[in-house]
Amino acid sequence: MNATDTATPVRLPGEVNVVNIGLPLFAEAIAEQKRPVVQVDWRIPGGGDAEVVAALRRLYGRHAATIDAANKEVFRRLDRGAPQLVGVRTAGEVIPILAEGRVLLHCGPRIAIEDTVDPLRRSMRAAVCAEGWARDPEEADALLLDCSVRLEPANAHGVVVPMATAMGPGTPVWAVELADAGVTTYAPIGQGPGDVAWFGRDTPGAIDRLVLLREVVGPVLAAALAEAGPVDVMSLAAQAVAMGDDVHVRTQAATNLLLRNLLPALVSGDHPRRTEAATFLSGNHLLFLTLAMAAARALTAWAAEVENSSVVTGMARNGTDFAAWLAGPSSDWHLAPAPMVERALYHPGRSEADAAPDIGDSSVLELVGLGGAAAAGSPAVAQIVGGTMAAAAELTTQLDQVCVGNSSRFMIPVWGMKGSPVGVDVRKVVELGITPQVTTGILHNADGSGQVGAGVATAPVQAFVDTMMALDAKLGS
């Protein structure tokens, strides 16, 4: 270059539009200057752990064809299975483990009595009293502590229970069948609101409610279903989603649809206390919850027969531990500490200081397209997470990023008539760091006062990392 040459002037743009990838701090600074910016929520895959990233490469690489074929079949079963409510049974007559003496089934993974959180332990005491094994909660606690009453995780026996539920052989249960698959699953009839054991209470009223279910409500519903015939559970759930239910924290529409179907048989019954049963049913807006859980458990049980899938077919919490597991008969449960419930709406005078950790088997609903998966269409969820439908839709949109497909039956009108996400792929969960978010209630952590609010629990990622690493080892790393 000689002295007469001049450099070409650099022309700076008058308008700058920014796409920021990663740390949101830079996007926030640009937004504060009133300039257009798009934040891309990019995260280091697998948290940057070299072994996890290597496993992801294998599972998306040489094992991908095997996994994707299995996932396709798992998704088909979760999406197309049609579980039918076929009756109400007494648990001890249809669940073999409950015929083996004094046994209680509890929510979540296996736990020792010493490790149970306060609401679950109170529920266990109430169940022991309702079975007639103890005269009061103090005597019941002594039986639990000396192992005179055996504890078993409900999920291990084809049963799912909500919140802090513990159930014995006298419990009336919904019986749900996938006849073509040879699968039958169970869940207790919902105890309803108020002074109840599933909310972590062991009061006389909570014990009386369990007895009412066994002696009155169960027999009335059993007679009604014997007359009315099978009920297509997911068909009712699909109608309810279009009516604003997420079929987890809100089941009013689904409950009303179920009772409408059963009404002719309910009013024609001859049980001497049928009016008492009707009063209970009319005030139990969450009646459909446990029925939906049993149906979801039937779908995941069928899906779990498929080997080599990366789709999660189980999530359960006992207030101490969170468990996740994959499809496949040989899949193990992988544990992490139970999370706290966040983005919560508390009852007046209550706060996070009162809250017990996340608890219950109802997270099975998020695996089949309900709960957080259907939050986009539920005003009730919107109220919990900030008061806008956009905030509710965020739960569904996030889950959509880590699922293998969208439901062909749970169509969400305000989400562009798109089906809710189905089939949580553990590879995507670990890659993106996005875990299922579960819409759920919150129980008091110490005083036995019951439900104190509702919110959203984010499943702990470590359980999914461990689950994925086990799949990698199984397929051969």
Short mmCIF file of N, CA, C and O in Angstrom, two decimals, residues 111 148 155 167 250 265 282 296 405 421:
data_model
loop_
_atom_site.label_atom_id
_atom_site.label_comp_id
_atom_site.label_asym_id
_atom_site.label_seq_id
_atom_site.Cartn_x
_atom_site.Cartn_y
_atom_site.Cartn_z
N ILE A 111 -39.89 -46.80 50.94
CA ILE A 111 -39.38 -45.95 52.02
C ILE A 111 -39.60 -46.64 53.36
O ILE A 111 -40.58 -47.38 53.55
N SER A 148 -44.89 -54.06 62.42
CA SER A 148 -46.05 -54.95 62.43
C SER A 148 -46.94 -54.71 61.22
O SER A 148 -47.75 -55.57 60.86
N ASN A 155 -46.78 -48.31 43.22
CA ASN A 155 -46.44 -48.46 41.80
C ASN A 155 -45.89 -49.83 41.46
O ASN A 155 -46.07 -50.32 40.34
N MET A 167 -52.74 -46.83 51.59
CA MET A 167 -54.00 -47.59 51.51
C MET A 167 -53.80 -49.03 51.91
O MET A 167 -52.77 -49.65 51.65
N ARG A 250 -56.95 -29.58 38.17
CA ARG A 250 -58.37 -29.30 37.92
C ARG A 250 -58.99 -30.46 37.17
O ARG A 250 -58.55 -30.82 36.07
N ALA A 265 -77.67 -44.96 36.78
CA ALA A 265 -77.43 -46.13 37.63
C ALA A 265 -77.30 -45.74 39.10
O ALA A 265 -77.71 -46.50 39.99
N SER A 282 -71.16 -35.41 45.00
CA SER A 282 -71.45 -34.09 44.46
C SER A 282 -70.46 -33.04 44.94
O SER A 282 -70.25 -32.00 44.29
N ALA A 296 -53.80 -43.80 33.23
CA ALA A 296 -52.44 -43.47 32.80
C ALA A 296 -51.46 -44.58 33.16
O ALA A 296 -50.56 -44.93 32.39
N GLY A 405 -43.65 -36.97 20.66
CA GLY A 405 -44.79 -36.70 19.79
C GLY A 405 -45.88 -35.94 20.51
O GLY A 405 -45.73 -35.54 21.67
N PRO A 421 -48.12 -32.71 24.50
CA PRO A 421 -46.94 -33.54 24.31
C PRO A 421 -47.02 -34.86 25.08
O PRO A 421 -47.50 -34.90 26.21
#
